[in-house]
Short mmCIF file of C-alpha atoms and ligand atoms in Angstrom, two decimals:
data_model
loop_
_atom_site.label_atom_id
_atom_site.label_comp_id
_atom_site.label_asym_id
_atom_site.label_seq_id
_atom_site.Cartn_x
_atom_site.Cartn_y
_atom_site.Cartn_z
CA UNK B 1 -33.04 8.90 14.14
CA UNK B 2 -32.98 6.08 11.59
CA UNK B 3 -30.67 6.08 8.54
CA UNK B 4 -31.96 6.74 5.04
CA UNK B 5 -32.76 3.59 3.11
CA UNK B 6 -33.89 3.40 -0.46
CA UNK B 7 -35.19 0.66 -2.68
CA UNK B 8 -32.68 -0.13 -5.38
CA UNK B 9 -34.36 -1.62 -8.47
CA UNK B 10 -31.03 -3.14 -9.42
CA UNK B 11 -30.60 -5.26 -6.26
CA UNK B 12 -34.37 -5.38 -5.68
CA UNK B 13 -33.70 -4.59 -2.04
CA UNK B 14 -33.87 -1.68 0.34
CA UNK B 15 -30.33 -0.47 0.90
CA UNK B 16 -28.73 2.12 3.16
CA UNK B 17 -27.98 5.24 1.19
CA UNK B 18 -24.24 5.81 1.12
CA UNK B 19 -23.14 8.41 -1.43
CA UNK B 20 -20.12 7.56 -3.59
CA UNK B 21 -18.47 10.80 -2.50
CA UNK B 22 -19.44 11.84 1.01
CA UNK B 23 -21.53 14.97 1.17
CA UNK B 24 -22.30 15.28 -2.53
CA UNK B 25 -24.84 13.35 -4.55
CA UNK B 26 -25.27 13.00 -8.30
CA UNK B 27 -28.77 12.21 -9.50
CA UNK B 28 -29.98 11.76 -13.07
CA UNK B 29 -33.67 11.52 -13.95
CA UNK B 30 -35.03 10.94 -17.45
CA UNK B 31 -36.97 14.04 -18.42
CA UNK B 32 -39.89 14.55 -20.77
CA UNK B 33 -40.04 14.04 -24.51
CA UNK B 34 -41.30 17.44 -25.53
CA UNK B 35 -43.74 16.58 -28.30
CA UNK B 36 -47.02 17.16 -26.45
CA UNK B 37 -48.41 18.62 -23.25
CA UNK B 38 -47.21 16.82 -20.14
CA UNK B 39 -49.98 14.87 -18.46
CA UNK B 40 -50.57 14.22 -14.79
CA UNK B 41 -48.83 10.87 -15.03
CA UNK B 42 -45.59 12.53 -16.15
CA UNK B 43 -46.09 15.11 -13.43
CA UNK B 44 -46.38 12.39 -10.79
CA UNK B 45 -43.01 10.92 -11.78
CA UNK B 46 -41.26 14.29 -11.71
CA UNK B 47 -42.92 15.06 -8.39
CA UNK B 48 -41.69 11.75 -6.92
CA UNK B 49 -38.12 12.67 -7.80
CA UNK B 50 -38.66 16.21 -6.57
CA UNK B 51 -39.40 14.78 -3.11
CA UNK B 52 -36.28 12.62 -3.30
CA UNK B 53 -34.19 15.63 -4.40
CA UNK B 54 -35.64 17.81 -1.65
CA UNK B 55 -35.13 15.14 1.00
CA UNK B 56 -31.51 14.52 0.06
CA UNK B 57 -30.85 18.27 0.28
CA UNK B 58 -32.68 18.37 3.60
CA UNK B 59 -30.29 15.68 4.81
CA UNK B 60 -27.45 18.09 4.11
CA UNK B 61 -26.21 16.60 0.85
CA UNK B 62 -25.07 18.84 -1.94
CA UNK B 63 -27.06 17.41 -4.84
CA UNK B 64 -26.36 17.86 -8.53
CA UNK B 65 -29.67 16.95 -10.11
CA UNK B 66 -29.64 16.44 -13.87
CA UNK B 67 -32.99 16.07 -15.65
CA UNK B 68 -32.79 16.06 -19.42
CA UNK B 69 -35.13 17.21 -22.15
CA UNK B 70 -35.57 14.68 -24.96
CA UNK B 71 -35.83 16.72 -28.12
CA UNK B 72 -34.74 14.16 -30.71
CA UNK B 73 -34.45 10.42 -31.26
CA UNK B 74 -37.55 9.18 -29.39
CA UNK B 75 -39.44 7.33 -32.10
CA UNK B 76 -43.15 6.58 -32.15
CA UNK B 77 -43.76 3.25 -30.40
CA UNK B 78 -40.41 3.49 -28.54
CA UNK B 79 -38.75 1.32 -31.21
CA UNK B 80 -35.85 1.56 -33.65
CA UNK B 81 -37.82 2.46 -36.68
CA UNK B 82 -40.48 4.91 -37.69
CA UNK B 83 -41.09 8.57 -37.19
CA UNK B 84 -39.52 10.79 -34.57
CA UNK B 85 -42.26 11.87 -32.15
CA UNK B 86 -41.22 15.51 -32.44
CA UNK B 87 -40.88 15.52 -36.24
CA UNK B 88 -44.32 13.89 -36.52
CA UNK B 89 -45.82 16.60 -34.34
CA UNK B 90 -44.03 19.30 -36.35
CA UNK B 91 -45.69 18.10 -39.55
CA UNK B 92 -49.06 17.92 -37.85
CA UNK B 93 -48.85 21.42 -36.38
CA UNK B 94 -47.01 22.85 -39.43
CA UNK B 95 -44.11 23.97 -37.26
CA UNK B 96 -40.35 23.59 -37.30
CA UNK B 97 -39.34 20.68 -35.04
CA UNK B 98 -37.51 23.17 -32.81
CA UNK B 99 -40.71 25.21 -32.51
CA UNK B 100 -42.45 22.09 -31.24
CA UNK B 101 -39.60 21.54 -28.78
CA UNK B 102 -39.78 25.13 -27.54
CA UNK B 103 -43.56 25.14 -27.24
CA UNK B 104 -43.78 21.96 -25.17
CA UNK B 105 -40.67 22.72 -23.15
CA UNK B 106 -42.31 26.00 -22.13
CA UNK B 107 -45.51 24.13 -21.26
CA UNK B 108 -43.57 21.56 -19.25
CA UNK B 109 -41.71 24.23 -17.27
CA UNK B 110 -44.96 26.07 -16.57
CA UNK B 111 -46.48 22.85 -15.17
CA UNK B 112 -43.41 22.26 -13.02
CA UNK B 113 -43.81 25.80 -11.66
CA UNK B 114 -47.53 25.40 -10.98
CA UNK B 115 -46.92 22.18 -9.03
CA UNK B 116 -43.90 23.67 -7.23
CA UNK B 117 -41.56 21.00 -8.62
CA UNK B 118 -37.97 22.24 -8.22
CA UNK B 119 -35.79 23.05 -11.20
CA UNK B 120 -32.96 20.58 -11.68
CA UNK B 121 -29.37 21.82 -11.36
CA UNK B 122 -28.79 21.07 -15.06
CA UNK B 123 -31.42 20.51 -17.75
CA UNK B 124 -29.48 19.33 -20.82
CA UNK B 125 -31.05 18.63 -24.20
CA UNK B 126 -30.26 15.76 -26.53
CA UNK B 127 -29.77 18.06 -29.55
CA UNK B 128 -27.31 20.14 -27.54
CA UNK B 129 -25.11 17.08 -26.91
CA UNK B 130 -24.65 15.58 -30.36
CA UNK B 131 -20.84 15.60 -30.17
CA UNK B 132 -20.84 13.74 -26.85
CA UNK B 133 -23.28 11.17 -28.23
CA UNK B 134 -21.26 10.60 -31.41
CA UNK B 135 -18.11 10.19 -29.31
CA UNK B 136 -19.81 7.65 -27.08
CA UNK B 137 -21.06 5.64 -30.05
CA UNK B 138 -17.50 5.57 -31.44
CA UNK B 139 -16.26 4.39 -28.05
CA UNK B 140 -18.82 1.57 -28.04
CA UNK B 141 -17.69 0.54 -31.57
CA UNK B 142 -13.99 0.77 -30.59
CA UNK B 143 -14.63 -1.45 -27.57
CA UNK B 144 -16.24 -4.04 -29.81
CA UNK B 145 -19.88 -3.66 -28.77
CA UNK B 146 -21.22 -1.70 -31.72
CA UNK B 147 -21.28 -2.46 -35.45
CA UNK B 148 -22.13 -0.42 -38.54
CA UNK B 149 -24.67 -1.55 -41.11
CA UNK B 150 -25.68 0.67 -44.04
CA UNK B 151 -24.83 3.85 -42.16
CA UNK B 152 -26.67 2.87 -38.95
CA UNK B 153 -24.91 1.66 -35.82
CA UNK B 154 -26.28 -1.14 -33.67
CA UNK B 155 -25.46 -2.28 -30.17
CA UNK B 156 -24.37 -5.90 -30.04
CA UNK B 157 -26.42 -7.21 -27.11
CA UNK B 158 -25.34 -10.81 -27.65
CA UNK B 159 -21.61 -10.01 -27.44
CA UNK B 160 -22.23 -7.71 -24.49
CA UNK B 161 -24.13 -10.42 -22.67
CA UNK B 162 -21.55 -13.11 -23.54
CA UNK B 163 -18.74 -10.92 -22.16
CA UNK B 164 -20.42 -9.31 -19.17
CA UNK B 165 -23.42 -11.55 -18.57
CA UNK B 166 -25.40 -8.64 -17.28
CA UNK B 167 -27.88 -7.69 -20.00
CA UNK B 168 -31.32 -7.83 -18.37
CA UNK B 169 -30.09 -7.44 -14.78
CA UNK B 170 -32.06 -4.27 -14.19
CA UNK B 171 -35.33 -5.15 -15.88
CA UNK B 172 -35.24 -8.91 -15.32
CA UNK B 173 -35.67 -9.49 -19.05
CA UNK B 174 -33.84 -12.43 -20.54
CA UNK B 175 -32.10 -11.91 -23.85
CA UNK B 176 -33.33 -15.22 -25.30
CA UNK B 177 -36.94 -14.21 -24.69
CA UNK B 178 -36.33 -10.87 -26.32
CA UNK B 179 -35.05 -12.55 -29.44
CA UNK B 180 -38.36 -14.26 -30.00
CA UNK B 181 -40.69 -11.46 -29.01
CA UNK B 182 -39.02 -8.62 -30.93
CA UNK B 183 -41.30 -7.10 -33.50
CA UNK B 184 -40.65 -7.68 -37.17
CA UNK B 185 -39.45 -4.25 -38.23
CA UNK B 186 -37.93 -3.34 -41.57
CA UNK B 187 -34.45 -2.68 -40.21
CA UNK B 188 -34.40 -5.93 -38.24
CA UNK B 189 -32.59 -7.47 -41.21
CA UNK B 190 -29.66 -5.10 -40.62
CA UNK B 191 -29.18 -6.42 -37.09
CA UNK B 192 -26.99 -9.36 -36.20
CA UNK B 193 -29.53 -10.33 -33.56
CA UNK B 194 -33.13 -9.19 -33.16
CA UNK B 195 -32.37 -8.09 -29.56
CA UNK B 196 -29.77 -5.55 -30.78
CA UNK B 197 -30.81 -1.91 -30.77
CA UNK B 198 -29.88 1.13 -32.82
CA UNK B 199 -27.50 3.65 -31.29
CA UNK B 200 -27.24 5.70 -34.48
CA UNK B 201 -29.83 5.71 -37.21
CA UNK B 202 -29.21 6.72 -40.78
CA UNK B 203 -31.88 9.20 -41.84
CA UNK B 204 -33.66 9.16 -45.16
CA UNK B 205 -34.07 12.34 -47.24
CA UNK B 206 -37.48 13.13 -45.77
CA UNK B 207 -36.23 13.00 -42.20
CA UNK B 208 -36.24 16.47 -40.64
CA UNK B 209 -33.84 16.15 -37.71
CA UNK B 210 -30.44 14.83 -38.74
CA UNK B 211 -26.74 15.43 -38.07
CA UNK B 212 -23.52 14.58 -39.87
CA UNK B 213 -21.43 11.75 -38.44
CA UNK B 214 -18.68 9.40 -39.57
CA UNK B 215 -21.34 6.74 -40.34
CA UNK B 216 -24.07 8.72 -42.09
CA UNK B 217 -26.29 11.74 -41.83
CA UNK B 218 -28.63 10.59 -39.11
CA UNK B 219 -29.61 10.83 -35.49
CA UNK B 220 -28.81 9.04 -32.23
CA UNK B 221 -30.91 6.29 -30.67
CA UNK B 222 -33.19 7.42 -27.86
CA UNK B 223 -31.29 5.57 -25.12
CA UNK B 224 -27.98 7.12 -26.00
CA UNK B 225 -28.65 10.68 -24.94
CA UNK B 226 -29.10 9.74 -21.28
CA UNK B 227 -25.89 7.69 -21.24
CA UNK B 228 -23.93 10.55 -22.82
CA UNK B 229 -25.40 13.35 -20.72
CA UNK B 230 -25.26 11.56 -17.36
CA UNK B 231 -21.60 10.70 -18.00
CA UNK B 232 -20.80 14.27 -19.02
CA UNK B 233 -22.35 15.92 -15.97
CA UNK B 234 -22.13 13.27 -13.26
CA UNK B 235 -19.20 11.12 -14.32
CA UNK B 236 -18.97 7.45 -15.27
CA UNK B 237 -20.32 6.26 -11.95
CA UNK B 238 -22.81 8.33 -10.00
CA UNK B 239 -25.27 7.85 -7.16
CA UNK B 240 -28.87 7.76 -8.36
CA UNK B 241 -30.58 7.19 -11.68
CA UNK B 242 -34.33 7.56 -11.78
CA UNK B 243 -37.33 7.52 -14.07
CA UNK B 244 -40.79 6.05 -14.43
CA UNK B 245 -41.27 2.29 -14.12
CA UNK B 246 -42.18 2.04 -17.77
CA UNK B 247 -38.66 3.17 -18.72
CA UNK B 248 -36.98 0.18 -17.05
CA UNK B 249 -37.09 -1.69 -20.31
CA UNK B 250 -35.80 -1.06 -22.87
CA UNK B 251 -34.63 2.46 -22.04
CA UNK B 252 -32.75 1.96 -18.77
CA UNK B 253 -31.56 -1.55 -19.54
CA UNK B 254 -30.00 -0.24 -22.74
CA UNK B 255 -28.55 2.75 -20.95
CA UNK B 256 -26.73 0.45 -18.54
CA UNK B 257 -25.42 -1.65 -21.43
CA UNK B 258 -24.20 1.43 -23.33
CA UNK B 259 -22.42 2.86 -20.31
CA UNK B 260 -20.75 -0.41 -19.45
CA UNK B 261 -19.73 -0.92 -23.06
CA UNK B 262 -18.34 2.61 -23.45
CA UNK B 263 -16.94 3.37 -19.98
CA UNK B 264 -16.38 -0.06 -18.49
CA UNK B 265 -18.61 0.44 -15.46
CA UNK B 266 -22.27 0.57 -14.50
CA UNK B 267 -23.57 4.15 -14.51
CA UNK B 268 -25.55 4.36 -11.29
CA UNK B 269 -25.17 2.86 -7.84
CA UNK B 270 -28.91 3.10 -7.08
CA UNK B 271 -31.72 2.81 -9.63
CA UNK B 272 -35.03 4.28 -8.48
CA UNK B 273 -38.28 3.76 -10.34
CA UNK B 274 -41.49 5.66 -9.76
CA UNK B 275 -44.77 3.90 -10.31
CA UNK B 276 -47.57 4.91 -12.62
CA UNK B 277 -50.54 7.18 -12.18
CA UNK B 278 -53.66 5.34 -13.24
CA UNK B 279 -57.09 6.48 -14.21
CA UNK B 280 -59.93 3.97 -14.12
CA UNK B 281 -57.38 1.31 -13.26
CA UNK B 282 -55.33 1.86 -16.42
CA UNK B 283 -52.03 3.71 -16.88
CA UNK B 284 -52.61 7.35 -17.65
CA UNK B 285 -51.34 7.79 -21.15
CA UNK B 286 -51.76 10.31 -23.89
CA UNK B 287 -51.61 7.81 -26.72
CA UNK B 288 -54.42 5.73 -25.16
CA UNK B 289 -56.58 8.80 -24.58
CA UNK B 290 -56.75 7.82 -20.89
CA UNK B 291 -55.83 11.18 -19.48
CA UNK B 292 -57.16 14.29 -17.83
CA UNK B 293 -55.32 17.58 -18.26
CA UNK B 294 -54.09 19.51 -15.26
CA UNK B 295 -56.19 22.49 -16.36
CA UNK B 296 -59.35 20.36 -16.37
CA UNK B 297 -58.51 19.16 -12.90
CA UNK B 298 -58.07 22.75 -11.69
CA UNK B 299 -61.29 23.95 -13.28
CA UNK B 300 -63.33 20.83 -12.56
CA UNK B 301 -64.39 20.81 -16.20
CA UNK B 302 -64.18 17.07 -16.65
CA UNK B 303 -66.49 14.10 -16.28
CA UNK B 304 -63.91 12.53 -13.95
CA UNK B 305 -64.20 15.11 -11.15
CA UNK B 306 -67.07 16.76 -9.29
CA UNK B 307 -65.22 20.06 -8.77
CA UNK B 308 -61.92 21.82 -9.35
CA UNK B 309 -58.86 21.12 -7.19
CA UNK B 310 -55.92 23.43 -6.55
CA UNK B 311 -52.44 22.35 -7.70
CA UNK B 312 -51.36 21.95 -4.07
CA UNK B 313 -54.30 19.63 -3.36
CA UNK B 314 -53.31 17.57 -6.39
CA UNK B 315 -49.71 17.54 -5.11
CA UNK B 316 -50.95 16.38 -1.71
CA UNK B 317 -53.07 13.69 -3.37
CA UNK B 318 -49.99 12.36 -5.16
CA UNK B 319 -47.98 12.28 -1.93
CA UNK B 320 -50.68 10.22 -0.26
CA UNK B 321 -49.32 7.21 -2.16
CA UNK B 322 -45.80 5.83 -1.95
CA UNK B 323 -43.81 6.58 -5.08
CA UNK B 324 -43.36 2.86 -5.80
CA UNK B 325 -47.10 2.13 -5.64
CA UNK B 326 -49.55 2.80 -8.39
CA UNK B 327 -52.01 5.58 -7.72
CA UNK B 328 -55.50 5.72 -9.16
CA UNK B 329 -56.85 9.18 -9.80
CA UNK B 330 -60.43 9.48 -8.57
CA UNK B 331 -62.73 12.20 -7.33
CA UNK B 332 -63.15 10.46 -3.96
CA UNK B 333 -59.39 10.34 -3.40
CA UNK B 334 -59.02 13.99 -4.43
CA UNK B 335 -61.79 15.04 -2.03
CA UNK B 336 -60.05 13.18 0.79
CA UNK B 337 -56.75 14.81 -0.18
CA UNK B 338 -58.32 18.26 -0.07
CA UNK B 339 -59.66 17.61 3.42
CA UNK B 340 -56.33 16.28 4.63
CA UNK B 341 -54.33 19.09 3.05
CA UNK B 342 -56.52 21.73 4.71
CA UNK B 343 -56.28 20.03 8.09
CA UNK B 344 -52.48 19.85 8.06
CA UNK B 345 -52.08 23.37 6.69
CA UNK B 346 -54.34 24.72 9.40
CA UNK B 347 -52.19 23.05 12.08
CA UNK B 348 -49.03 24.41 10.44
CA UNK B 349 -50.50 27.91 10.28
CA UNK B 350 -51.46 27.79 13.95
CA UNK B 351 -48.00 26.58 14.99
CA UNK B 352 -46.33 29.31 12.96
CA UNK B 353 -48.10 32.11 14.76
CA UNK B 354 -48.03 30.64 18.27
CA UNK B 355 -45.77 32.42 20.74
CA UNK B 356 -45.16 30.04 23.56
CA UNK B 357 -43.88 30.89 27.03
CA UNK B 358 -41.21 28.64 28.50
CA UNK B 359 -42.59 26.23 31.12
CA UNK B 360 -39.36 24.50 32.00
CA UNK B 361 -40.75 21.08 32.87
CA UNK B 362 -40.97 18.22 30.40
CA UNK B 363 -44.29 16.42 30.58
CA UNK B 364 -45.52 13.11 29.16
CA UNK B 365 -47.12 15.00 26.32
CA UNK B 366 -43.71 16.44 25.48
CA UNK B 367 -42.17 12.99 25.40
CA UNK B 368 -44.94 11.62 23.21
CA UNK B 369 -44.82 14.53 20.80
CA UNK B 370 -41.05 14.23 20.46
CA UNK B 371 -41.26 10.53 19.68
CA UNK B 372 -43.98 11.17 17.15
CA UNK B 373 -41.92 13.84 15.39
CA UNK B 374 -39.00 11.40 15.14
CA UNK B 375 -41.48 8.89 13.74
CA UNK B 376 -42.32 11.23 10.85
CA UNK B 377 -38.66 11.24 9.80
CA UNK B 378 -38.34 7.49 10.31
CA UNK B 379 -41.03 7.07 7.67
CA UNK B 380 -39.30 9.43 5.27
CA UNK B 381 -36.03 7.60 5.87
CA UNK B 382 -37.76 4.39 4.90
CA UNK B 383 -37.54 4.85 1.12
CA UNK B 384 -39.24 8.26 1.19
CA UNK B 385 -42.52 6.95 2.52
CA UNK B 386 -44.64 10.09 2.16
CA UNK B 387 -48.06 8.49 2.91
CA UNK B 388 -46.83 7.10 6.23
CA UNK B 389 -45.05 10.35 7.09
CA UNK B 390 -48.31 12.20 6.42
CA UNK B 391 -50.21 9.70 8.58
CA UNK B 392 -47.76 10.47 11.42
CA UNK B 393 -48.32 14.19 10.94
CA UNK B 394 -52.07 13.64 11.16
CA UNK B 395 -51.51 11.89 14.49
CA UNK B 396 -49.83 15.06 15.74
CA UNK B 397 -52.77 17.28 14.82
CA UNK B 398 -54.85 16.41 17.94
CA UNK B 399 -51.90 17.49 20.12
CA UNK B 400 -51.69 20.78 18.26
CA UNK B 401 -55.45 21.26 18.49
CA UNK B 402 -55.61 20.40 22.18
CA UNK B 403 -52.92 22.95 22.81
CA UNK B 404 -54.83 25.44 20.67
CA UNK B 405 -58.02 24.76 22.63
CA UNK B 406 -56.08 25.15 25.87
CA UNK B 407 -57.00 21.70 27.18
CA UNK B 408 -55.65 21.15 30.72
CA UNK B 409 -53.17 18.37 29.82
CA UNK B 410 -51.65 20.40 27.06
CA UNK B 411 -51.36 23.70 28.86
CA UNK B 412 -47.88 22.97 30.11
CA UNK B 413 -46.34 21.66 26.89
CA UNK B 414 -42.80 23.00 26.84
CA UNK B 415 -41.44 25.62 24.50
CA UNK B 416 -38.99 23.09 23.04
CA UNK B 417 -41.86 20.82 22.04
CA UNK B 418 -43.83 23.61 20.41
CA UNK B 419 -40.69 24.69 18.56
CA UNK B 420 -40.05 21.12 17.50
CA UNK B 421 -43.61 20.73 16.23
CA UNK B 422 -43.40 24.06 14.46
CA UNK B 423 -40.17 23.02 12.73
CA UNK B 424 -41.46 19.54 11.92
CA UNK B 425 -44.63 20.81 10.22
CA UNK B 426 -42.77 23.43 8.27
CA UNK B 427 -39.82 21.17 7.30
CA UNK B 428 -42.01 18.28 6.24
CA UNK B 429 -44.85 20.10 4.54
CA UNK B 430 -42.97 22.97 2.94
CA UNK B 431 -39.31 22.06 2.55
CA UNK B 432 -39.58 18.32 1.90
CA UNK B 433 -43.03 17.90 0.42
CA UNK B 434 -43.00 21.23 -1.39
CA UNK B 435 -46.56 22.11 -0.33
CA UNK B 436 -47.41 25.78 -0.41
CA UNK B 437 -50.29 27.15 1.60
CA UNK B 438 -53.16 28.01 -0.76
CA UNK B 439 -54.33 30.60 1.75
CA UNK B 440 -51.05 32.55 1.48
CA UNK B 441 -51.23 32.78 -2.28
CA UNK B 442 -54.91 33.67 -2.11
CA UNK B 443 -54.23 36.55 0.29
CA UNK B 444 -51.28 38.04 -1.60
CA UNK B 445 -52.92 37.58 -4.97
CA UNK B 446 -56.29 39.07 -4.12
CA UNK B 447 -55.45 42.75 -4.65
CA UNK B 448 -53.56 42.23 -7.88
CA UNK B 449 -56.22 39.83 -9.11
CA UNK B 450 -59.00 42.36 -8.51
CA UNK B 451 -57.19 44.87 -10.72
CA UNK B 452 -56.41 42.37 -13.46
CA UNK B 453 -59.97 41.02 -13.44
CA UNK B 454 -61.39 44.51 -13.83
CA UNK B 455 -59.17 44.97 -16.88
CA UNK B 456 -60.22 41.61 -18.34
CA UNK B 457 -63.92 42.36 -17.78
CA UNK B 458 -63.51 45.76 -19.46
CA UNK B 459 -61.88 44.11 -22.48
CA UNK B 460 -64.67 41.55 -22.63
CA UNK B 461 -67.25 44.31 -22.41
CA UNK B 462 -65.58 46.03 -25.35
CA UNK B 463 -65.59 42.78 -27.34
CA UNK B 464 -69.32 42.35 -26.64
CA UNK B 465 -70.02 45.93 -27.67
CA UNK B 466 -68.25 45.17 -30.96
CA UNK B 467 -70.31 41.98 -31.31
CA UNK B 468 -67.04 40.02 -31.17
CA UNK B 469 -68.71 37.05 -29.49
CA UNK B 470 -65.78 34.72 -30.16
CA UNK B 471 -63.40 36.83 -28.05
CA UNK B 472 -65.98 37.38 -25.32
CA UNK B 473 -66.64 33.63 -25.10
CA UNK B 474 -62.95 32.80 -25.16
CA UNK B 475 -62.31 35.09 -22.20
CA UNK B 476 -65.14 33.47 -20.25
CA UNK B 477 -64.11 29.91 -21.13
CA UNK B 478 -60.42 30.46 -20.45
CA UNK B 479 -61.16 32.04 -17.08
CA UNK B 480 -63.11 28.93 -16.18
CA UNK B 481 -59.83 27.04 -16.29
CA UNK B 482 -58.84 29.07 -13.21
CA UNK B 483 -62.17 28.36 -11.54
CA UNK B 484 -63.36 31.90 -12.24
CA UNK B 485 -66.95 32.34 -13.37
CA UNK B 486 -68.21 35.56 -14.79
CA UNK B 487 -71.84 36.51 -14.64
CA UNK B 488 -73.50 39.07 -16.86
CA UNK B 489 -76.31 40.83 -15.00
CA UNK B 490 -78.39 44.00 -15.21
CA UNK B 491 -75.87 45.91 -13.11
CA UNK B 492 -72.97 44.85 -15.29
CA UNK B 493 -70.59 41.93 -15.15
CA UNK B 494 -69.07 40.53 -12.03
CA UNK B 495 -66.84 37.59 -11.24
CA UNK B 496 -66.42 35.03 -8.53
CA UNK B 497 -64.66 31.75 -7.86
CA UNK B 498 -66.53 28.66 -8.86
P1 AMP L 501 -42.12 10.69 -21.66
O1 AMP L 501 -42.27 12.15 -21.90
O2 AMP L 501 -43.16 9.85 -22.31
O3 AMP L 501 -40.72 10.20 -21.96
O4 AMP L 501 -42.35 10.47 -20.08
C1 AMP L 501 -41.76 11.27 -19.12
C2 AMP L 501 -41.78 10.55 -17.78
O5 AMP L 501 -43.12 10.34 -17.33
C3 AMP L 501 -41.12 9.16 -17.80
O6 AMP L 501 -40.31 9.02 -16.66
C4 AMP L 501 -42.31 8.20 -17.77
O7 AMP L 501 -41.96 7.00 -17.12
C5 AMP L 501 -43.29 8.99 -16.92
N1 AMP L 501 -44.70 8.57 -17.13
C6 AMP L 501 -45.37 8.37 -18.28
N2 AMP L 501 -46.66 7.99 -18.05
C7 AMP L 501 -46.80 7.96 -16.69
C8 AMP L 501 -47.89 7.65 -15.79
N3 AMP L 501 -49.10 7.30 -16.22
N4 AMP L 501 -47.65 7.73 -14.45
C9 AMP L 501 -46.44 8.10 -13.98
N5 AMP L 501 -45.37 8.40 -14.76
C10 AMP L 501 -45.56 8.34 -16.10
ZN1 ZN L 502 -33.40 8.50 -20.14
#
């Protein structure tokens, strides 16, 4: 079988994957900023890295996967000045900032569970690592790459670039260009150069989230948390750093600079960037209003889709594109994904229950099937190419079906081949792609669901009897999010799937 190759954004080439320490892999992925519900775009990025995590484990590596939670320091507009996204939300919702963090962290974890995205090995928070961040800032100052102005600390990009010549290597941005295009913010005057960025910000009295430090009462810059937490849990130099494409600049570029300035070496050997989920050709984004919630996609209650789709169909849809390509969410593509998902799951289900007798002889069909199975893994080894791996699996379906239909040529397929196909479908679809069979969950959930639904309908009946229309309507509307419709008739109320 081929070796695993991955596209390194740093070298802009596909490279063979050779872990720094044989057998164990350290991977850091920038996690969510927990100030609002995650959208499907965020989910796509975390799903892309879930596949990478799963595949590395499948290859036998022991992976320490660190995915942080950003709960402070990410300012509106991703710049060095202005309101903290979480503090802004706290004011809006009349909550403590930490209540906002808890609420959206819970929501994020729930989404990860629904889409069967694996938990990381460590999920550190920025607020839980203030000491490490302050220490790193001090290290950057001590090494001559940070300077203090009015209680804030800035990273000296010009000096860093003069000494190391590497600022911009990851993103391809040139420092000189940055100097002219940087926005005219209030605290620009504190900087030696407009391309410098804040690593510690002095907070004013109204600022809600602040910590004591040797420079001022303030908070760390957004980029710093990832440098401090990746170093703490994975060491100064680790294997993989990932995140969405849109984080390449300034977030990842500044992370690299901070790590090199503080620790003297580049943090990651391989940088992996996942591409964006689009809707109507534009990046899905909360701030632009160009988004559809996962719940709306499940219920079909949106102008963008003709019906509801299960989380596993949505997962399949996302895997039908390579993680480095953009993916446009559309009803047509979701319908195709649903068809494809059902077809492959059906083949997997058949293979799981088949009990094949040994034939002994190896036929041409055996040879072809074996080559095709190897082909599936060749695609995955080629920078985790899930769409091509799926295409190869689809090519295997006719062999499975011919065997199922007892076609003459397929009658004497050997036991080894059937076992190989069985293992391939289950390894690829379940273990690597994380796809659960909707039919399994439907079967096991049916009995419990019947009982729960009876209870819910009784409660709604009570609400109606009390003329509490608001509660009765809420129950009906919220159930719709799970594709459940309830109908009030002469014989009482019953329910069904949409
Ligand atoms: P945020 O919570 O904004 O820091 O984003 C969390 C992750 O989602 C980051 O890795 C972003 O790059 C990623 N992301 C944001 N929007 C999209 C999108 N439309 N498609 C794919 N990934 C996205
Ligand atoms: Zn980060």
